[in-house]
């Protein structure tokens, strides 16, 4: 049985690959920009991933949150740093963020459990 | 087999308990504020719950809607009062609210069926 | 010199009148629904206006907030009731609601000053 | 076993029927307006459906996106036209639209597979 | 004295030029994508501009609405077509769109008056 | 004549002081939480301010953006770091963020000019 993390990645990769093969130039270039924007610049990758995480959380996009949580995890961001970022997102975005916070917390636990 | 209401509450309680044990002060205090804000003041609990319901509906947060529907139900708010509140939310928030209205209606039916 | 309240109402009435004369049926009927939705039903006008106020505040629409503040004022809603409703909106919608809260407070003061 | 398209339509019809029987006038009239707004006017049905699709996509309402995708499909809108519309929605609405784009693409494939 | 249209364009051009000179690659490429996405493809420019207008309206971005209104005007889109598109946006996005509808209508009048 | 920065701060301080004197406990505690959330923790103040800036930008709150820009400026964040953060916000939030980007850029110039 697939974990939530595996299921998320499998679906994401399958559909991204279809979208890119579909050959719509605008969509391909947005995907390309997305890769570039989170590369190290004057800000390091870790900081940028936390920015992506907070942006995704206040905009309440569970899949975007999961994606940035996984990248944060791979970059060695600590749970405390993630939680501090998510607490800012919850304060700025309000209590409607809380259901997404619950799902983010569960996803992080699965990342740690792997 | 768990009803939708039981499933919602079980997950919500499990994850809230983890979030509170995690000991991030900001998150704990937001949870605490949430409890306080909906207590009787110059407005009674029932009115406040309807305010919470409408805020959750226009912001299109299904879990927040479910939470306030359940509290409304326990406070003795009638189905007609809930529907009148949801109709205002749908008008203010637009037809994109309708899928959430469908799920809210189904959840209310389950609350009544228990 | 016009007060903020007078200026808001003058512009709103001028443009609403143009929109209704323009004779787009969908827009005319949405305006008509808006009038109907806030009439007394199983919920009284005052409660409905507070619902409209909170919906407008979490969706961060200054003009909608002003409109409902003025109707609340005319319906005899007290400042404490307005503030309690706005505090729920700020908690649910997050700190990004605060700039709108500042403008709402200023508008209420002008309503009282008239 | 039901396809995603059949499941979506079955639930949508069941709940819409309950909502309309519930007899809340505002909700009934919003449903009625929704039917009217997408009928041919100075703009043809196909253009209006693409407008509805883009509005639903930038507002990130999966069920609304599915509904307009199905109507587009029935109206003979081509996949290229849908993708061009969705690419505009993704650019205007940002990368948080991408998870909805993945689900929209999958739903369109199911429409074509039927 | 500058008209609202001239003022909008002057500020927009001044600041866009500064943003592009600032040489942030991501921002430059987003601006570039924006130009490309609205060029004729399988959909014509007029349809794409209406898609951009509706996306901007439901997301309640006055400046984006103004921009697409002006391009629609230059492309020869009729007032009736614009109003039909805006009526769909108001229905989908709800009555909180109305203040933006008022400002859009005023801006269109200024475009016609020039 | 007041600069944009001075005007923003004067209005913000005048209204915040009124809101706090009004003595609504929930609002007072949200203000208090806001101060706490951006203090140094496992993340430093600078990183937190960039998180606040990005959250404010994708949620398209000009006043919140201005507030965090000013704090970033005082904390010694460089223009390049601000622009890199804003570019992520524009990519995640889409081209509807661009009008806010223009105003943010102008405000930063005024901060530097002081």
XYZ file of C-alpha atoms in Angstrom:
684
model
C 0.000 0.000 0.000
C 1.296 3.442 -0.902
C 1.921 6.027 1.803
C 0.314 9.438 1.450
C 3.694 10.796 0.339
C 4.127 8.171 -2.373
C 0.551 8.577 -3.591
C 0.941 12.340 -3.802
C 4.189 12.093 -5.747
C 2.954 9.384 -8.110
C -0.142 11.363 -9.125
C 1.791 14.620 -9.347
C 4.452 13.129 -11.601
C 1.995 11.287 -13.830
C -0.111 14.389 -14.452
C 2.824 16.825 -14.751
C 4.303 14.568 -17.402
C 1.012 14.597 -19.333
C 0.727 18.372 -19.024
C 4.255 18.874 -20.334
C 3.757 16.462 -23.244
C 0.597 18.345 -24.169
C 2.910 21.018 -25.452
C 1.101 24.198 -24.405
C 3.979 26.682 -24.407
C 2.646 28.920 -21.637
C 2.150 26.008 -19.252
C 5.595 24.553 -20.076
C 7.242 27.876 -19.394
C 5.375 28.369 -16.102
C 6.634 24.936 -14.995
C 10.114 25.955 -16.051
C 9.907 29.243 -14.168
C 8.750 27.365 -11.086
C 11.956 25.308 -11.111
C 14.100 28.414 -11.584
C 12.433 30.574 -8.944
C 13.305 28.194 -6.119
C 16.997 27.781 -7.026
C 19.619 29.443 -4.845
C 20.039 33.178 -5.509
C 20.734 35.935 -3.001
C 18.390 33.863 -0.826
C 19.327 30.232 -0.194
C 17.141 27.272 -1.196
C 15.951 26.660 2.344
C 14.663 30.222 2.792
C 12.982 30.116 -0.606
C 11.264 26.833 0.243
C 9.915 28.367 3.457
C 8.637 31.316 1.393
C 6.949 28.844 -0.967
C 5.497 26.953 1.989
C 4.020 30.066 3.588
C 2.638 31.346 0.263
C 0.993 27.948 -0.352
C -0.414 27.800 3.169
C -2.043 31.237 3.241
C -3.490 30.520 -0.222
C -4.740 27.235 1.246
C -3.448 24.909 -1.472
C -2.915 21.485 0.178
C -0.989 20.019 -2.746
C 1.343 23.034 -2.917
C 1.890 22.773 0.853
C 2.749 19.071 0.529
C 5.187 19.773 -2.281
C 7.064 22.438 -0.297
C 6.991 20.350 2.886
C 8.705 17.530 1.044
C 11.334 19.841 -0.428
C 11.892 21.436 2.992
C 12.331 17.956 4.439
C 14.903 17.036 1.804
C 16.754 20.331 2.392
C 17.095 19.497 6.070
C 14.705 22.149 7.399
C 13.828 21.224 10.979
C 10.293 20.563 12.229
C 10.590 23.632 14.488
C 11.426 25.850 11.520
C 8.490 24.431 9.564
C 6.126 24.946 12.492
C 7.314 28.511 13.051
C 6.680 29.252 9.375
C 3.255 27.612 9.515
C 2.360 29.575 12.650
C 3.045 32.826 10.787
C 0.904 31.563 7.907
C -1.935 30.721 10.302
C -1.792 34.109 11.967
C -1.679 36.042 8.692
C -4.234 33.814 6.935
C -6.555 33.281 9.907
C -8.246 30.293 11.476
C -9.505 29.069 8.081
C -5.898 27.947 7.606
C -6.206 25.471 10.521
C -7.655 22.535 8.520
C -4.706 22.874 6.140
C -2.360 23.025 9.146
C -3.763 19.701 10.357
C -3.124 18.087 6.973
C 0.348 19.665 6.741
C 1.262 18.286 10.155
C 0.105 14.803 9.177
C 2.087 14.948 5.932
C 5.243 16.022 7.766
C 4.840 13.060 10.137
C 4.687 10.750 7.131
C 7.817 12.335 5.680
C 9.597 11.692 8.983
C 8.247 8.139 9.188
C 9.672 7.089 5.840
C -18.565 2.180 9.860
C -18.128 5.797 10.875
C -20.550 8.451 9.665
C -19.139 11.510 7.952
C -19.717 13.466 11.176
C -17.802 10.948 13.303
C -14.965 10.717 10.803
C -14.648 14.488 10.652
C -14.563 14.814 14.440
C -12.149 11.933 14.955
C -9.577 13.343 12.514
C -10.038 16.883 13.767
C -9.521 15.886 17.399
C -6.553 13.640 16.675
C -4.700 16.306 14.725
C -5.656 19.239 17.007
C -4.291 17.278 19.934
C -0.997 16.719 18.078
C -0.779 20.387 17.086
C -1.329 21.516 20.682
C 1.223 19.036 22.088
C 3.746 20.336 19.545
C 3.965 23.389 21.743
C 4.228 26.187 19.187
C 3.037 29.160 21.247
C 1.490 31.101 18.393
C -0.616 28.148 17.243
C -1.702 27.333 20.807
C -2.805 30.900 21.364
C -4.704 31.041 18.069
C -6.590 27.892 19.117
C -7.278 29.509 22.467
C -8.524 32.730 20.839
C -10.811 30.656 18.631
C -12.532 29.212 21.700
C -12.889 32.650 23.268
C -14.182 34.484 20.200
C -17.271 32.297 19.919
C -18.315 32.547 23.594
C -21.348 34.653 24.505
C -20.628 38.395 24.605
C -22.908 41.240 23.529
C -23.846 38.780 20.768
C -25.180 35.380 21.813
C -23.496 32.083 20.886
C -26.047 31.269 18.203
C -25.490 34.542 16.334
C -21.720 34.130 16.611
C -21.910 30.604 15.235
C -23.910 31.868 12.249
C -21.232 34.539 11.715
C -18.584 31.814 11.827
C -20.616 29.690 9.428
C -20.991 32.493 6.883
C -17.319 33.507 7.152
C -16.284 29.869 6.575
C -18.663 29.467 3.655
C -17.621 32.555 1.692
C -13.973 31.599 2.293
C -14.914 28.137 1.002
C -13.405 26.080 3.810
C -15.400 22.809 3.968
C -13.945 21.701 7.292
C -14.658 25.082 8.903
C -18.223 24.923 7.528
C -18.692 21.433 9.009
C -17.385 22.558 12.380
C -19.783 25.508 12.587
C -22.704 23.438 11.248
C -22.189 20.972 14.071
C -21.987 23.715 16.699
C -25.094 25.379 15.230
C -26.877 22.042 15.420
C -25.925 21.580 19.077
C -27.032 25.157 19.851
C -30.478 24.403 18.445
C -30.221 26.595 15.341
C -33.001 25.532 12.941
C -32.401 24.261 9.417
C -34.233 27.322 8.064
C -31.865 29.663 9.911
C -28.858 27.744 8.603
C -30.202 27.829 5.048
C -30.947 31.549 5.238
C -27.380 32.162 6.404
C -25.982 29.942 3.671
C -28.090 31.711 1.045
C -26.518 35.043 2.050
C -23.081 33.410 1.847
C -23.850 32.071 -1.639
C -25.071 35.439 -2.859
C -22.106 37.360 -1.432
C -19.530 34.713 -2.392
C -21.015 33.766 -5.785
C -21.824 30.525 -7.542
C -18.373 29.100 -6.758
C -19.814 28.631 -3.264
C -22.418 26.145 -4.587
C -20.239 22.996 -4.390
C -19.587 23.859 -0.731
C -23.320 24.416 -0.241
C -23.983 20.895 -1.538
C -21.512 19.424 0.933
C -22.862 21.589 3.772
C -26.394 20.398 3.076
C -25.295 16.763 3.110
C -23.426 17.249 6.396
C -26.471 18.870 8.006
C -28.600 15.894 6.944
C -26.116 13.587 8.660
C -26.247 15.701 11.803
C -30.033 15.398 11.797
C -29.875 11.636 11.069
C -27.741 10.872 14.119
C -16.980 69.281 1.567
C -18.469 65.811 1.563
C -17.836 63.400 4.436
C -16.485 59.937 3.622
C -20.005 58.564 4.161
C -21.594 61.035 1.735
C -18.873 60.507 -0.870
C -19.261 56.727 -0.666
C -23.038 56.906 -1.045
C -22.957 59.440 -3.872
C -20.579 57.372 -5.997
C -22.365 54.118 -5.174
C -25.762 55.526 -6.157
C -24.508 57.184 -9.330
C -22.837 54.035 -10.610
C -25.582 51.616 -9.484
C -28.066 53.730 -11.365
C -25.927 53.549 -14.523
C -25.479 49.780 -14.154
C -29.224 49.246 -13.796
C -30.051 51.491 -16.764
C -27.571 49.512 -18.856
C -30.172 46.781 -18.867
C -28.038 43.658 -18.502
C -30.606 41.205 -17.109
C -28.176 39.120 -15.043
C -26.761 42.175 -13.277
C -30.244 43.614 -12.641
C -31.402 40.360 -11.117
C -28.299 40.051 -8.909
C -29.008 43.561 -7.591
C -32.594 42.530 -6.990
C -31.549 39.344 -5.172
C -29.231 41.407 -3.001
C -32.165 43.494 -1.784
C -34.265 40.391 -1.103
C -31.591 38.377 0.685
C -31.215 40.935 3.467
C -34.943 41.337 4.194
C -36.366 39.849 7.388
C -36.979 36.092 7.179
C -36.487 33.501 9.907
C -33.472 35.664 10.752
C -34.104 39.337 11.523
C -32.589 42.200 9.506
C -30.013 43.009 12.152
C -28.602 39.460 12.225
C -28.536 39.350 8.430
C -26.674 42.643 8.269
C -24.063 41.296 10.682
C -23.742 38.217 8.455
C -23.257 40.510 5.453
C -20.721 42.566 7.390
C -18.652 39.529 8.385
C -18.805 38.024 4.870
C -17.629 41.357 3.414
C -14.857 41.706 5.974
C -13.305 38.258 5.547
C -13.485 38.744 1.764
C -11.776 42.105 2.359
C -14.128 44.271 0.323
C -13.948 47.789 1.822
C -16.960 49.101 -0.077
C -19.097 46.115 0.948
C -17.987 46.618 4.576
C -18.955 50.303 4.414
C -22.344 49.463 2.966
C -23.159 46.954 5.715
C -21.756 49.231 8.431
C -24.136 51.960 7.335
C -27.120 49.593 7.270
C -26.134 48.221 10.694
C -25.970 51.787 11.979
C -29.436 52.593 10.631
C -30.809 49.359 12.145
C -29.560 50.417 15.566
C -26.790 47.812 15.904
C -24.485 48.945 18.718
C -20.769 49.627 18.298
C -20.020 46.696 20.640
C -22.011 44.328 18.451
C -20.217 45.577 15.345
C -16.822 45.209 17.012
C -17.598 41.698 18.220
C -18.596 40.722 14.689
C -15.469 42.323 13.256
C -13.288 40.546 15.825
C -14.663 37.189 14.632
C -13.976 38.245 11.039
C -10.390 39.199 11.939
C -9.766 35.913 13.715
C -11.251 33.787 10.912
C -9.721 35.874 8.103
C -6.353 36.558 9.763
C -4.191 39.613 10.272
C -4.509 40.613 6.611
C -7.996 41.756 7.643
C -6.517 44.393 9.998
C -6.087 47.191 7.397
C -9.762 46.737 6.524
C -10.602 46.806 10.241
C -8.857 50.182 10.546
C -10.903 51.602 7.668
C -14.112 50.060 9.038
C -13.504 51.657 12.422
C -12.918 55.058 10.843
C -16.104 54.754 8.762
C -18.158 53.824 11.841
C -16.814 56.909 13.626
C -17.991 59.048 10.710
C -21.425 57.416 10.837
C -21.647 58.287 14.543
C -20.370 61.816 13.930
C -23.120 62.682 11.466
C -17.872 1.003 -11.224
C -18.646 4.657 -11.926
C -16.181 6.832 -13.794
C -15.109 10.104 -12.211
C -17.463 11.916 -14.604
C -20.463 9.777 -13.643
C -19.698 10.054 -9.945
C -19.393 13.830 -10.165
C -22.682 14.168 -12.027
C -24.575 11.753 -9.782
C -23.594 13.590 -6.597
C -24.144 17.002 -8.155
C -27.638 16.115 -9.357
C -28.662 14.431 -6.109
C -27.623 17.385 -3.978
C -28.868 20.100 -6.366
C -32.242 18.413 -6.341
C -32.302 18.441 -2.527
C -31.217 22.097 -2.420
C -33.964 23.114 -4.847
C -36.653 21.129 -2.978
C -35.566 22.847 0.236
C -37.300 25.897 -1.130
C -34.963 28.696 -0.067
C -35.921 31.410 -2.578
C -32.500 33.058 -2.792
C -30.749 29.777 -3.557
C -33.381 28.774 -6.117
C -33.006 32.093 -7.898
C -29.205 31.889 -7.908
C -29.468 28.459 -9.554
C -31.899 29.923 -12.049
C -29.587 32.865 -12.810
C -26.733 30.427 -13.344
C -28.694 28.699 -16.103
C -29.573 32.014 -17.729
C -26.129 33.589 -17.590
C -24.566 30.889 -19.756
C -27.229 30.958 -22.503
C -26.360 32.486 -25.882
C -26.460 36.290 -25.894
C -24.162 38.682 -27.744
C -21.525 36.097 -26.798
C -22.091 32.517 -27.931
C -22.410 29.566 -25.536
C -18.908 28.318 -26.268
C -17.249 31.635 -25.352
C -19.362 31.899 -22.202
C -18.391 28.398 -21.140
C -14.710 29.287 -21.568
C -15.319 32.388 -19.424
C -16.965 30.179 -16.797
C -14.067 27.727 -17.010
C -11.420 30.415 -16.509
C -13.361 32.064 -13.655
C -13.684 28.674 -11.928
C -10.021 27.858 -12.448
C -8.550 31.081 -11.060
C -10.946 30.784 -8.093
C -9.670 27.205 -7.733
C -13.025 25.459 -7.503
C -12.490 21.885 -8.786
C -16.191 21.061 -9.013
C -16.921 24.259 -10.953
C -14.015 23.466 -13.296
C -15.374 19.954 -13.892
C -18.830 21.295 -14.604
C -17.585 23.774 -17.218
C -15.187 21.211 -18.738
C -18.118 18.873 -19.316
C -20.251 21.610 -20.868
C -17.304 22.707 -23.045
C -16.905 19.092 -24.147
C -20.584 18.819 -25.072
C -20.396 22.137 -26.962
C -17.564 20.785 -29.095
C -14.795 22.983 -27.670
C -11.465 21.436 -28.698
C -8.789 20.288 -26.238
C -6.453 22.979 -27.615
C -9.007 25.695 -26.864
C -9.503 24.349 -23.342
C -5.744 24.186 -22.750
C -5.222 27.711 -24.053
C -7.924 28.956 -21.678
C -6.431 27.020 -18.775
C -2.965 28.381 -19.563
C -4.301 31.932 -19.225
C -5.951 30.950 -15.940
C -2.666 29.494 -14.660
C -0.705 32.580 -15.621
C -3.224 35.008 -14.092
C -3.881 32.857 -11.004
C -0.308 31.658 -10.447
C 1.332 28.324 -9.758
C -1.172 27.546 -6.979
C -3.533 26.822 -9.878
C -1.336 23.915 -11.052
C -2.847 21.198 -8.805
C -6.273 22.171 -10.197
C -4.811 22.057 -13.714
C -3.690 18.471 -13.114
C -7.175 17.456 -11.983
C -8.790 19.350 -14.875
C -6.555 17.553 -17.369
C -7.443 14.177 -15.883
C -11.174 14.985 -15.990
C -10.945 16.044 -19.641
C -9.241 12.735 -20.478
C -12.152 10.903 -18.857
C -14.636 12.961 -20.855
C -12.802 11.992 -24.036
C -12.599 8.335 -22.954
C -16.350 7.946 -22.547
C -5.559 67.338 -16.125
C -5.095 63.655 -16.845
C -8.104 61.393 -17.337
C -8.357 58.235 -15.251
C -7.229 56.256 -18.310
C -4.131 58.403 -18.849
C -3.252 58.360 -15.156
C -3.578 54.576 -15.008
C -1.373 54.094 -18.061
C 1.253 56.597 -16.982
C 1.751 54.981 -13.573
C 1.638 51.466 -15.020
C 4.267 52.244 -17.647
C 6.557 54.102 -15.259
C 6.573 51.304 -12.717
C 6.718 48.431 -15.242
C 9.766 50.056 -16.771
C 11.433 50.253 -13.344
C 10.555 46.636 -12.571
C 12.024 45.447 -15.873
C 15.211 47.496 -15.435
C 15.633 45.997 -11.973
C 16.679 42.839 -13.765
C 15.042 40.139 -11.659
C 14.860 37.277 -14.162
C 11.704 35.655 -12.795
C 9.746 38.912 -12.932
C 11.027 39.716 -16.436
C 9.973 36.302 -17.695
C 6.519 36.550 -16.072
C 6.029 39.878 -17.880
C 7.178 38.224 -21.087
C 4.804 35.279 -20.605
C 1.962 37.722 -20.012
C 2.524 39.256 -23.443
C 2.684 35.823 -25.096
C -0.354 34.306 -23.398
C -2.723 36.906 -24.846
C -1.505 36.632 -28.457
C -3.714 34.910 -31.034
C -3.577 31.104 -30.870
C -6.424 28.651 -31.405
C -8.425 31.318 -29.587
C -8.446 34.816 -31.057
C -7.168 37.901 -29.217
C -10.664 39.156 -28.446
C -11.729 35.915 -26.736
C -8.477 35.820 -24.774
C -8.951 39.392 -23.611
C -12.449 38.532 -22.368
C -10.939 35.548 -20.512
C -8.368 37.902 -18.973
C -11.108 40.371 -18.070
C -13.254 37.756 -16.334
C -10.258 36.249 -14.485
C -9.270 39.738 -13.271
C -12.821 40.571 -12.230
C -13.509 37.454 -10.149
C -10.091 37.897 -8.509
C -11.143 41.517 -7.858
C -8.024 43.225 -9.190
C -9.119 46.726 -10.320
C -5.883 47.479 -12.162
C -5.988 44.166 -14.038
C -9.636 44.864 -14.957
C -8.693 48.303 -16.280
C -5.860 46.878 -18.322
C -8.069 44.263 -20.000
C -10.917 46.760 -20.499
C -8.549 49.012 -22.400
C -7.246 46.158 -24.557
C -10.829 44.976 -25.207
C -11.705 48.518 -26.236
C -8.773 48.686 -28.657
C -9.701 45.264 -30.086
C -13.190 46.536 -30.874
C -15.062 44.469 -28.296
C -18.526 45.993 -27.882
C -19.922 47.313 -24.610
C -22.573 44.579 -24.682
C -19.919 41.879 -24.929
C -17.987 43.434 -22.050
C -21.137 43.680 -19.916
C -22.104 40.073 -20.652
C -18.634 38.946 -19.587
C -18.780 41.080 -16.445
C -22.226 39.720 -15.596
C -20.821 36.165 -15.654
C -17.948 37.326 -13.457
C -20.381 38.906 -10.978
C -22.523 35.785 -10.819
C -19.566 33.433 -10.367
C -17.688 35.753 -7.990
C -20.695 37.037 -6.036
C -21.936 40.424 -4.915
C -18.502 41.343 -3.526
C -17.611 41.857 -7.192
C -20.139 44.706 -7.491
C -17.837 47.534 -6.265
C -15.332 46.445 -8.927
C -18.150 46.356 -11.481
C -18.955 49.988 -10.676
C -15.344 51.018 -11.205
C -15.092 48.928 -14.391
C -18.194 50.603 -15.798
C -16.795 54.051 -15.036
C -13.466 53.186 -16.671
C -15.220 51.922 -19.816
C -17.157 55.192 -20.030
C -13.855 57.066 -19.922
C -12.429 54.873 -22.672
C -15.471 55.685 -24.821
C -15.245 59.394 -23.977
C -11.687 59.747 -25.218
C 4.102 67.478 2.760
C 4.164 63.923 4.064
C 5.867 61.169 2.089
C 3.912 58.002 1.309
C 5.834 56.255 4.102
C 4.972 58.910 6.680
C 1.341 59.027 5.619
C 1.034 55.259 5.843
C 2.574 55.153 9.312
C 0.576 58.099 10.641
C -2.767 56.600 9.617
C -1.771 53.115 10.768
C -0.701 54.349 14.205
C -3.733 56.597 14.694
C -6.203 53.822 13.875
C -4.320 51.031 15.709
C -4.334 53.188 18.812
C -8.116 53.678 18.512
C -8.689 49.953 17.931
C -6.634 49.046 21.009
C -8.381 51.636 23.199
C -11.725 50.225 22.077
C -10.955 47.310 24.348
C -12.230 44.366 22.317
C -10.228 41.513 23.853
C -10.016 39.360 20.717
C -8.652 42.211 18.609
C -6.161 43.227 21.311
C -4.881 39.682 21.555
C -4.557 39.321 17.775
C -2.450 42.502 17.741
C -0.376 41.080 20.557
C 0.102 37.751 18.747
C 1.195 39.653 15.658
C 4.026 41.258 17.600
C 5.096 37.910 19.075
C 4.953 35.881 15.864
C 7.598 38.004 14.157
C 10.111 37.963 17.039
C 13.278 35.878 16.682
C 12.723 32.157 17.310
C 14.366 29.230 15.534
C 13.994 31.500 12.498
C 15.594 34.938 12.670
C 13.651 38.189 12.363
C 14.803 38.799 8.806
C 13.537 35.423 7.543
C 10.246 35.908 9.378
C 9.787 39.343 7.842
C 10.332 37.870 4.368
C 7.714 35.209 5.195
C 5.323 37.974 6.269
C 6.108 39.923 3.099
C 5.403 36.972 0.809
C 2.214 36.014 2.684
C 0.988 39.628 2.391
C 1.890 39.811 -1.289
C 0.150 36.628 -2.430
C -2.908 37.675 -0.382
C -2.641 41.032 -2.163
C -2.847 43.288 0.883
C -1.016 46.526 -0.006
C -0.939 47.858 3.553
C 0.458 44.569 4.891
C 3.089 44.600 2.123
C 4.092 48.163 3.048
C 4.357 47.266 6.713
C 6.655 44.299 6.057
C 8.705 46.249 3.498
C 9.406 48.883 6.107
C 10.383 46.299 8.722
C 12.580 44.512 6.166
C 14.234 47.830 5.386
C 14.913 48.517 9.066
C 16.304 44.979 9.505
C 18.808 45.598 6.718
C 17.282 43.240 4.148
C 18.756 44.113 0.748
C 16.703 45.176 -2.267
C 17.823 42.008 -4.075
C 16.501 39.823 -1.264
C 13.187 41.695 -1.285
C 12.900 41.374 -5.058
C 13.693 37.671 -4.983
C 10.981 37.172 -2.368
C 8.516 39.246 -4.373
C 9.333 37.289 -7.537
C 8.378 34.052 -5.760
C 5.163 35.707 -4.575
C 4.348 36.825 -8.115
C 4.979 33.380 -9.550
C 2.927 31.585 -6.882
C 0.160 34.213 -6.816
C 0.048 34.937 -10.552
C -0.013 38.055 -12.669
C -2.821 39.571 -10.580
C -0.034 40.229 -8.076
C 1.723 42.583 -10.533
C -0.207 45.776 -9.613
C 0.784 45.143 -5.975
C 4.371 44.557 -7.103
C 4.379 47.993 -8.757
C 3.170 49.654 -5.563
C 5.631 47.641 -3.446
C 8.509 48.733 -5.656
C 7.484 52.371 -5.364
C 7.198 52.119 -1.580
C 10.674 50.554 -1.319
C 12.087 53.428 -3.367
C 10.552 55.867 -0.901
C 12.046 53.950 2.025
C 15.463 54.208 0.372
C 14.964 57.906 -0.428
C 14.332 58.876 3.190
